[in-house]
Amino acid sequence: MVSIIRPYFKSVQLALLSGVLLGLSVPGIGLWPLAWIGLVPALYALTRCESYTQAFCQGLVLGGVYYGILFWWFWGLHPLTWMGFSMVTSPLATALAWGMAMGSQTIILAIIWLAVYACYRKLGKRGLLLAPVWWVLGIWFLNQQPLGLPWGFLTYTQAGVPACRDAVFRLTFWGFESLMIMVNVLIVLRYPTRIPKLTPFAKGCSLPSGAGEGNDKDPSPAPLGREGLLGEPIPSIGNRLTLQPRVGLTGILLFFILNAYFPLHNNNRLYQTLQPMAIQGNLSIEAERLYLNQNDRNAYYQTLIQKALRQYPQTKLILLPEGVLTKYWPFQTPIPLLAGGIYAVDRHYYNGALLFQKQKPPQYMAKRILVPFGETTPFIPDAWMQAWLKPFGIEYSLGFQTGSWDQSPLTLAGFKIGPLICFEALYPTLTQHYRHEGVQLLVTFSNLGWYHQHPMLEQQFLAINQIRAAETHTPLILVTNTGVSAFIDNRGRILSRASSGSLKLFKFNDDNSL
């Protein structure tokens, strides 16, 4: 039994180390260089695997530790008393949310690890070169299921590095993510790897000469790359790969040197024309849902808008966070007002973006990708969830409709604006769609008050939006209720920001970039 468990234990230790390294690199902890080497221990352990079961276990450990750290901000949901949970059931519901997010992503990573191992067994060292492909395709396509949350891309760890943000635009988001995985692979290929032994299973295969005849020769077949199943020499691919890691790593280093030497240009013309101003209202989720009705919230933000117009009379656009506006905004403002909000069309409710302009009809854009259990119930009808939660005194009502992908961007003063509602910022396909539509400004509306200003979520969400701006080379405004809010230029550089947990009326400041 010990001999069976020992190889699993050793390989799991390296996978555990990789999970810790990747977890320490995420925004909110911030040791971003670790992302470039974080997968090395796990990949090295993969080359020592003896079976698919062992590889799958490695993937589970790697994913469990990495996503357990990455999604630690889910614990900011507690307390959920504003939803009707008690102080006993609230931690249980929070643990369930954290476990579901971590568990689904862990299984996805374990499947990716199996695919990489299959390529390694089939192709030897060359199979590891396919790891970037499996990583990118696996995380993206497997997250298109209803519980998908494509949050685990390593590119987001590099949001604070200007040269990396420029590289994201030049290589595309997918290309840069593949490059980061390839660096880990090339480092592993610099060291000796062991090809798993093969056993004769095909008809006509036999053991090497002398096996089973009472001599001292090892009857097991030699590893691929030294001898074949019949003892014939097979050309080793090791010599051909010896130089490749050095050349590859040198080429990547040279690319980043040139990338840093020739930075992209800044373009803040739109900011200078519109002089937009964002309002971070800093209303807690408890105040929004328990103590203030819609009229109270409207009056609160109207007071802030009036104060903003007195403080910044030159502004031509005011932005409010998610969930503030409704289709029938009761006040008149002399300048355009853009915010996230809820509206109804033919008795169907949408979460989306609303743009009000004086003497013009309002413009709406519905959210295309809904958050599971926050805006829609995956797999089961809403009525079932209502029936299950009713005995606990919890009212559960969602029923938002999904917006169409062929919606036109919002238009203001000749500019096209592409709104991102909260976690839609996770999807590069949406921002690329906006780019092809000719959008000149991206605006992310969010209410992160659900998570009680958890610093890891705020830093990760800010990093995600920096990458969205950099990859499309389009300025982006992040407007949240409780922080962090920011004006981001077309290179992903933060021009100005409002700190977490503060009431802030602020505009972009190109002279005081962060």
XYZ file of C-alpha atoms in Angstrom:
514
model
C 0.000 0.000 0.000
C 2.789 2.434 0.883
C 4.544 1.725 -2.421
C 1.316 2.533 -4.263
C 0.665 5.788 -2.407
C 4.262 7.086 -2.423
C 4.464 8.166 -6.129
C 1.086 9.855 -5.819
C 2.232 11.721 -2.721
C 5.436 12.979 -4.349
C 3.700 14.201 -7.500
C 0.934 15.822 -5.455
C 3.535 17.767 -3.480
C 4.809 19.433 -6.665
C 1.263 20.140 -7.850
C 0.539 21.674 -4.455
C 3.620 23.887 -4.803
C 2.470 25.073 -8.229
C -0.974 25.900 -6.854
C 0.582 28.005 -4.094
C 2.900 29.824 -6.528
C 0.044 30.657 -8.898
C -2.150 31.702 -5.984
C 0.499 34.107 -4.703
C 0.737 35.734 -8.136
C -2.920 36.835 -8.344
C -3.894 40.516 -7.960
C -4.653 41.213 -4.351
C -1.497 39.375 -3.312
C 0.527 40.690 -6.202
C 3.660 38.529 -6.608
C 3.177 38.634 -10.392
C 6.606 37.216 -11.447
C 5.608 33.872 -9.918
C 3.041 33.361 -12.695
C 5.897 32.902 -15.195
C 7.286 29.916 -13.266
C 4.289 28.772 -11.233
C 3.417 25.800 -13.444
C 6.976 24.477 -13.629
C 6.760 22.119 -10.590
C 3.416 20.690 -11.737
C 4.593 20.200 -15.330
C 7.753 18.506 -14.084
C 5.628 16.217 -11.896
C 3.450 15.470 -14.922
C 6.447 14.022 -16.744
C 6.887 11.602 -13.818
C 3.297 10.352 -13.875
C 2.741 6.622 -14.326
C -0.971 6.714 -15.146
C -3.861 8.914 -16.175
C -5.311 8.609 -12.691
C -2.160 10.087 -11.209
C -2.234 12.953 -13.729
C -5.892 13.652 -12.914
C -5.100 13.763 -9.185
C -2.321 16.242 -9.883
C -4.761 18.453 -11.780
C -7.251 18.322 -8.911
C -4.630 19.374 -6.361
C -3.223 22.105 -8.614
C -6.670 23.501 -9.376
C -7.979 23.180 -5.847
C -5.128 25.176 -4.312
C -4.922 27.779 -7.096
C -8.634 28.478 -7.335
C -9.071 28.205 -3.593
C -6.750 31.213 -3.238
C -7.996 33.015 -6.347
C -11.644 32.845 -5.251
C -11.013 33.625 -1.597
C -12.977 36.843 -2.111
C -16.185 34.786 -2.166
C -15.971 34.854 1.626
C -16.729 38.559 1.391
C -20.357 37.596 0.737
C -20.804 36.948 4.468
C -22.959 38.225 6.115
C -25.915 37.504 3.830
C -28.507 38.670 6.344
C -29.776 41.228 3.811
C -30.936 38.262 1.691
C -32.764 36.663 4.596
C -30.076 34.233 5.774
C -29.414 33.955 9.487
C -25.966 34.307 11.030
C -25.846 30.495 11.105
C -26.870 29.787 7.514
C -24.984 32.754 6.038
C -21.494 31.179 6.446
C -22.835 27.915 5.031
C -24.233 29.668 1.955
C -20.966 31.547 1.512
C -18.945 28.332 1.787
C -21.252 26.704 -0.769
C -20.729 29.558 -3.239
C -16.950 29.433 -2.763
C -16.915 25.649 -3.067
C -19.026 25.608 -6.232
C -16.830 28.188 -7.968
C -13.609 26.518 -6.843
C -14.868 23.003 -7.553
C -16.097 23.654 -11.090
C -12.837 25.348 -12.059
C -10.763 22.623 -10.385
C -12.472 19.940 -12.461
C -11.837 21.977 -15.622
C -8.136 22.252 -14.777
C -7.930 18.512 -14.041
C -9.397 17.792 -17.494
C -6.812 20.100 -19.061
C -4.074 18.282 -17.160
C -5.295 14.947 -18.500
C -5.176 16.285 -22.063
C -1.612 17.542 -21.620
C -0.553 14.214 -20.137
C -2.135 12.315 -23.033
C -0.120 14.418 -25.485
C 3.031 13.799 -23.463
C 2.521 10.029 -23.492
C 1.810 10.053 -27.198
C 4.431 12.516 -28.448
C 7.032 12.657 -25.698
C 8.566 16.033 -24.986
C 6.935 17.497 -28.041
C 3.577 16.856 -26.394
C 4.315 19.433 -23.695
C 4.496 22.102 -26.392
C 0.741 21.654 -26.791
C 0.117 22.640 -23.163
C -0.584 26.323 -24.025
C -3.235 25.242 -26.536
C -5.004 22.968 -24.059
C -4.766 25.583 -21.311
C -6.337 28.408 -23.337
C -8.962 26.308 -25.100
C -9.814 24.347 -21.977
C -10.332 27.307 -19.663
C -12.311 29.216 -22.288
C -14.549 26.605 -23.890
C -15.206 24.546 -20.761
C -16.322 27.762 -19.049
C -19.088 28.322 -21.578
C -21.323 26.041 -19.508
C -23.907 27.705 -17.207
C -21.602 27.641 -14.160
C -18.661 29.008 -16.138
C -16.480 31.694 -14.599
C -13.369 32.218 -16.793
C -11.460 34.003 -14.056
C -8.282 31.910 -13.926
C -6.247 33.267 -16.846
C -2.700 34.138 -15.801
C -2.638 37.239 -18.020
C -4.563 39.171 -15.368
C -1.629 38.818 -12.975
C 0.424 41.039 -15.296
C -1.983 43.998 -15.369
C 0.400 46.163 -13.349
C 3.319 45.723 -15.789
C 3.244 48.259 -18.675
C 5.359 46.138 -21.053
C 3.050 43.161 -20.499
C -0.070 45.235 -21.150
C 1.413 46.427 -24.457
C 2.280 42.828 -25.293
C -1.334 41.800 -24.697
C -2.409 44.172 -27.471
C 0.355 43.082 -29.834
C -0.113 39.351 -29.257
C -3.866 39.406 -28.418
C -5.153 38.170 -25.084
C -5.047 34.536 -26.214
C -1.537 34.881 -27.602
C -0.150 36.419 -24.426
C -1.797 33.759 -22.254
C -0.261 31.062 -24.461
C 3.113 32.768 -24.188
C 3.008 32.655 -20.386
C 2.247 28.927 -20.405
C 4.954 28.326 -23.029
C 7.569 29.955 -20.796
C 6.716 27.440 -18.073
C 6.945 24.595 -20.596
C 10.305 25.718 -21.967
C 11.745 25.885 -18.464
C 10.649 22.291 -17.849
C 12.157 21.163 -21.154
C 15.523 22.479 -19.997
C 15.652 19.575 -17.543
C 15.647 15.806 -18.169
C 12.192 14.305 -18.421
C 11.170 10.683 -18.294
C 8.836 9.257 -20.909
C 6.295 6.865 -19.339
C 7.048 3.217 -19.980
C 4.874 1.456 -22.524
C 3.511 -2.045 -22.235
C 3.020 -4.331 -25.218
C -0.673 -4.461 -25.941
C -0.996 -4.564 -29.706
C -1.240 -7.847 -31.536
C 2.176 -9.040 -32.678
C 4.148 -7.162 -30.024
C 6.498 -9.149 -27.879
C 8.966 -8.538 -25.114
C 12.631 -7.893 -25.914
C 14.794 -10.897 -26.636
C 15.812 -12.768 -23.504
C 12.892 -11.607 -21.398
C 11.399 -14.325 -19.224
C 14.296 -16.802 -19.956
C 15.804 -16.767 -16.510
C 18.472 -14.167 -17.260
C 19.039 -10.954 -15.358
C 17.748 -8.647 -18.077
C 14.847 -6.375 -17.220
C 11.852 -7.842 -19.039
C 10.011 -4.506 -19.105
C 10.241 -2.467 -22.283
C 12.562 0.498 -22.365
C 11.168 4.014 -22.315
C 10.241 5.465 -25.674
C 13.166 7.314 -27.227
C 15.770 4.697 -26.254
C 14.472 1.328 -27.447
C 11.262 0.219 -29.031
C 9.093 -2.603 -27.885
C 11.073 -5.061 -29.989
C 14.444 -3.747 -28.918
C 15.085 -1.786 -32.113
C 16.653 1.673 -31.713
C 14.280 4.597 -32.083
C 15.661 8.064 -32.865
C 15.449 10.128 -29.721
C 13.764 13.500 -29.886
C 15.781 14.663 -26.899
C 18.712 15.945 -28.946
C 16.450 17.930 -31.209
C 14.773 19.572 -28.217
C 17.955 20.350 -26.316
C 18.511 23.685 -28.010
C 14.871 24.698 -28.398
C 14.191 25.813 -24.809
C 17.219 28.094 -24.821
C 16.318 29.577 -28.188
C 12.671 29.960 -27.200
C 13.378 31.627 -23.859
C 15.939 33.923 -25.456
C 13.476 34.897 -28.171
C 10.756 35.677 -25.622
C 13.172 37.790 -23.578
C 14.207 39.697 -26.714
C 10.550 40.301 -27.577
C 9.880 41.888 -24.190
C 12.996 44.056 -24.450
C 11.830 45.385 -27.825
C 8.272 45.666 -26.550
C 9.415 47.852 -23.660
C 11.679 49.922 -25.932
C 8.841 50.673 -28.390
C 5.778 51.340 -26.205
C 2.341 51.989 -27.647
C 1.032 55.544 -27.837
C -1.492 57.022 -25.422
C -4.751 58.390 -26.776
C -6.920 60.327 -24.346
C -8.706 62.488 -26.912
C -12.102 61.086 -25.956
C -11.542 61.837 -22.279
C -10.451 65.359 -23.115
C -13.521 65.899 -25.305
C -16.233 64.488 -23.044
C -14.588 65.339 -19.706
C -16.516 62.426 -18.118
C -17.055 62.273 -14.394
C -17.855 59.167 -12.339
C -19.764 59.004 -9.067
C -18.920 56.266 -6.577
C -21.876 56.436 -4.216
C -20.504 54.061 -1.543
C -23.885 52.637 -0.537
C -23.515 49.319 1.248
C -25.570 46.380 0.025
C -27.494 46.409 3.320
C -28.397 50.090 2.873
C -29.524 49.507 -0.710
C -31.687 46.462 -0.010
C -32.928 46.983 3.555
C -33.041 50.672 4.446
C -33.475 52.665 1.221
C -36.245 52.264 -1.320
C -35.920 53.220 -4.978
C -37.083 56.790 -4.359
C -34.519 57.238 -1.591
C -31.718 55.986 -3.840
C -32.846 58.245 -6.673
C -32.841 61.282 -4.388
C -29.414 60.346 -2.992
C -27.803 60.122 -6.413
C -29.603 63.218 -7.676
C -28.015 65.165 -4.822
C -24.585 63.814 -5.822
C -25.212 64.718 -9.468
C -26.060 68.308 -8.545
C -22.931 68.503 -6.425
C -20.860 67.123 -9.292
C -22.200 69.701 -11.745
C -21.254 72.490 -9.360
C -17.811 71.030 -8.814
C -17.081 70.109 -12.470
C -19.231 72.373 -14.692
C -17.159 71.464 -17.779
C -18.121 67.779 -17.717
C -20.244 66.468 -20.611
C -21.042 62.997 -19.223
C -21.873 61.664 -15.763
C -21.483 57.963 -14.977
C -23.184 56.058 -12.170
C -22.594 52.448 -10.997
C -24.665 49.340 -11.681
C -28.227 49.170 -10.423
C -28.828 52.912 -9.962
C -31.029 53.927 -12.889
C -34.386 52.591 -13.960
C -36.227 53.115 -17.220
C -38.106 56.001 -15.624
C -35.519 58.336 -14.106
C -37.605 60.981 -12.302
C -35.109 63.851 -12.604
C -33.866 65.979 -15.465
C -30.151 66.610 -15.922
C -28.676 69.156 -18.332
C -25.949 66.743 -19.455
C -26.025 63.051 -20.508
C -26.325 60.457 -17.746
C -25.021 56.889 -18.224
C -25.380 54.084 -15.683
C -26.156 50.438 -15.129
C -29.756 49.696 -14.259
C -32.818 47.516 -14.625
C -35.542 48.097 -17.170
C -38.534 46.205 -18.563
C -39.657 45.599 -22.130
C -42.936 43.756 -22.718
C -42.905 42.520 -19.108
C -39.433 41.048 -19.528
C -36.786 42.428 -17.170
C -33.226 43.196 -18.238
C -30.099 44.193 -16.394
C -28.171 46.546 -18.621
C -26.944 50.051 -19.365
C -29.132 53.143 -19.773
C -28.147 56.457 -21.395
C -30.317 59.518 -20.799
C -29.807 62.660 -22.903
C -31.774 65.885 -22.802
C -34.511 66.072 -25.462
C -33.553 62.648 -26.839
C -35.102 59.229 -26.269
C -33.230 57.004 -23.796
C -30.853 54.342 -25.117
C -30.719 50.857 -23.606
C -28.384 47.897 -23.910
C -29.174 44.605 -22.173
C -26.600 42.419 -20.484
C -25.604 39.478 -22.674
C -23.936 37.177 -20.122
C -25.821 36.669 -16.854
C -24.249 35.633 -13.541
C -25.401 32.169 -12.363
C -27.538 32.318 -9.206
C -27.119 36.095 -9.132
C -29.146 36.931 -12.242
C -30.274 33.567 -13.553
C -30.732 30.049 -12.235
C -28.780 27.475 -14.265
C -30.114 23.983 -14.946
C -33.364 24.366 -12.947
C -36.426 26.682 -13.075
C -36.598 29.695 -10.764
C -39.779 28.287 -9.217
C -37.879 25.309 -7.852
C -35.321 27.533 -6.133
C -38.121 29.635 -4.656
C -39.779 26.514 -3.250
C -36.529 25.193 -1.741
C -35.607 28.477 -0.048
C -39.066 29.452 1.150
C -38.918 27.273 4.330
C -35.832 29.262 5.380
C -37.669 32.568 4.986
C -35.591 33.555 1.947
C -37.243 35.323 -0.969
C -35.626 34.327 -4.248
C -36.678 35.965 -7.492
C -34.490 36.416 -10.554
C -35.869 35.992 -14.045
C -33.626 38.420 -15.975
C -33.609 37.989 -19.732
C -30.433 37.656 -21.786
C -29.664 40.482 -24.223
C -29.035 39.841 -27.899
C -25.503 39.957 -29.313
C -26.604 42.087 -32.268
C -27.427 45.144 -30.104
C -25.946 48.386 -31.400
C -23.472 50.298 -29.214
C -24.646 53.379 -27.373
C -23.860 56.679 -29.113
C -23.012 60.032 -27.557
C -21.596 63.151 -29.275
C -20.463 61.060 -32.237
C -18.675 58.499 -30.052
C -19.647 54.833 -29.761
C -19.764 53.460 -26.214
C -19.651 49.761 -25.316
C -21.015 48.946 -21.829
C -19.867 45.937 -19.809
C -22.196 45.002 -16.974
C -20.201 43.673 -14.030
C -18.710 40.214 -14.762
C -19.142 40.686 -18.529
C -15.649 42.170 -18.269
C -14.388 38.563 -17.960
C -15.186 37.840 -21.600
C -12.652 39.065 -24.182
C -14.997 37.943 -26.966
C -17.402 40.722 -25.967
C -14.774 43.469 -25.981
C -13.430 42.207 -29.323
C -16.998 42.326 -30.643
C -17.192 45.957 -29.525
C -13.869 46.682 -31.182
C -15.144 45.347 -34.510
C -18.237 47.537 -34.044
C -15.966 50.591 -33.853
C -16.531 51.316 -30.149
C -14.312 54.144 -28.876
C -15.024 53.900 -25.138
C -15.649 50.913 -22.861
C -17.528 51.407 -19.590
C -17.797 48.714 -16.919
C -20.648 49.140 -14.431
C -20.588 47.053 -11.273
C -21.923 46.829 -7.756
C -19.260 45.025 -5.734
C -21.034 45.861 -2.491
C -22.235 42.236 -2.409
C -18.719 41.289 -1.300
C -18.369 43.950 1.409
C -15.300 45.623 -0.137
C -13.145 42.506 -0.176
C -9.699 43.777 -1.297
C -8.821 40.698 -3.377
C -11.963 41.015 -5.491
C -11.460 44.732 -6.022
C -7.846 44.348 -7.123
C -8.608 41.378 -9.378
C -11.568 43.119 -10.999
C -9.490 46.241 -11.587
C -6.740 44.139 -13.195
C -9.263 42.396 -15.457
C -10.535 45.755 -16.707
C -6.995 47.011 -17.277
C -6.361 44.019 -19.540
C -9.684 44.590 -21.372
C -8.577 48.165 -22.129
C -5.074 47.110 -23.174
C -6.102 44.241 -25.447
C -8.539 46.413 -27.418
C -6.400 49.576 -27.192
C -9.547 51.370 -26.031
C -9.992 53.617 -22.963
C -12.190 52.133 -20.242
C -14.034 53.618 -17.278
C -14.714 51.320 -14.321
C -17.625 52.587 -12.202
C -18.497 50.665 -9.046
C -20.688 51.422 -6.057
C -18.201 50.859 -3.247
C -14.872 50.772 -5.129
C -12.470 50.450 -6.715
C -13.494 52.822 -9.569
C -10.984 54.055 -12.153
C -10.335 55.852 -15.420
C -8.086 53.645 -17.568
C -6.423 54.730 -20.795
C -6.012 52.722 -24.004
C -2.795 51.092 -22.717
C -4.393 49.850 -19.508
C -2.766 52.608 -17.453
C -4.770 53.924 -14.503
C -5.206 57.677 -14.880
C -7.220 58.267 -11.713
C -9.100 56.116 -9.253
C -11.425 56.189 -6.264
C -10.325 54.091 -3.328
C -12.464 51.391 -1.786
C -15.165 52.335 0.697
C -15.215 56.054 -0.088
C -17.780 58.479 -1.467
C -16.057 59.947 -4.491
C -16.860 62.294 -7.365
C -13.897 62.168 -9.711
C -12.783 62.591 -13.308
C -9.755 61.495 -15.307
C -6.425 63.152 -14.576
C -3.782 62.575 -17.211
C -1.221 64.590 -15.242
C -1.461 62.351 -12.173
C -1.534 58.835 -13.582
C -1.107 55.909 -11.228
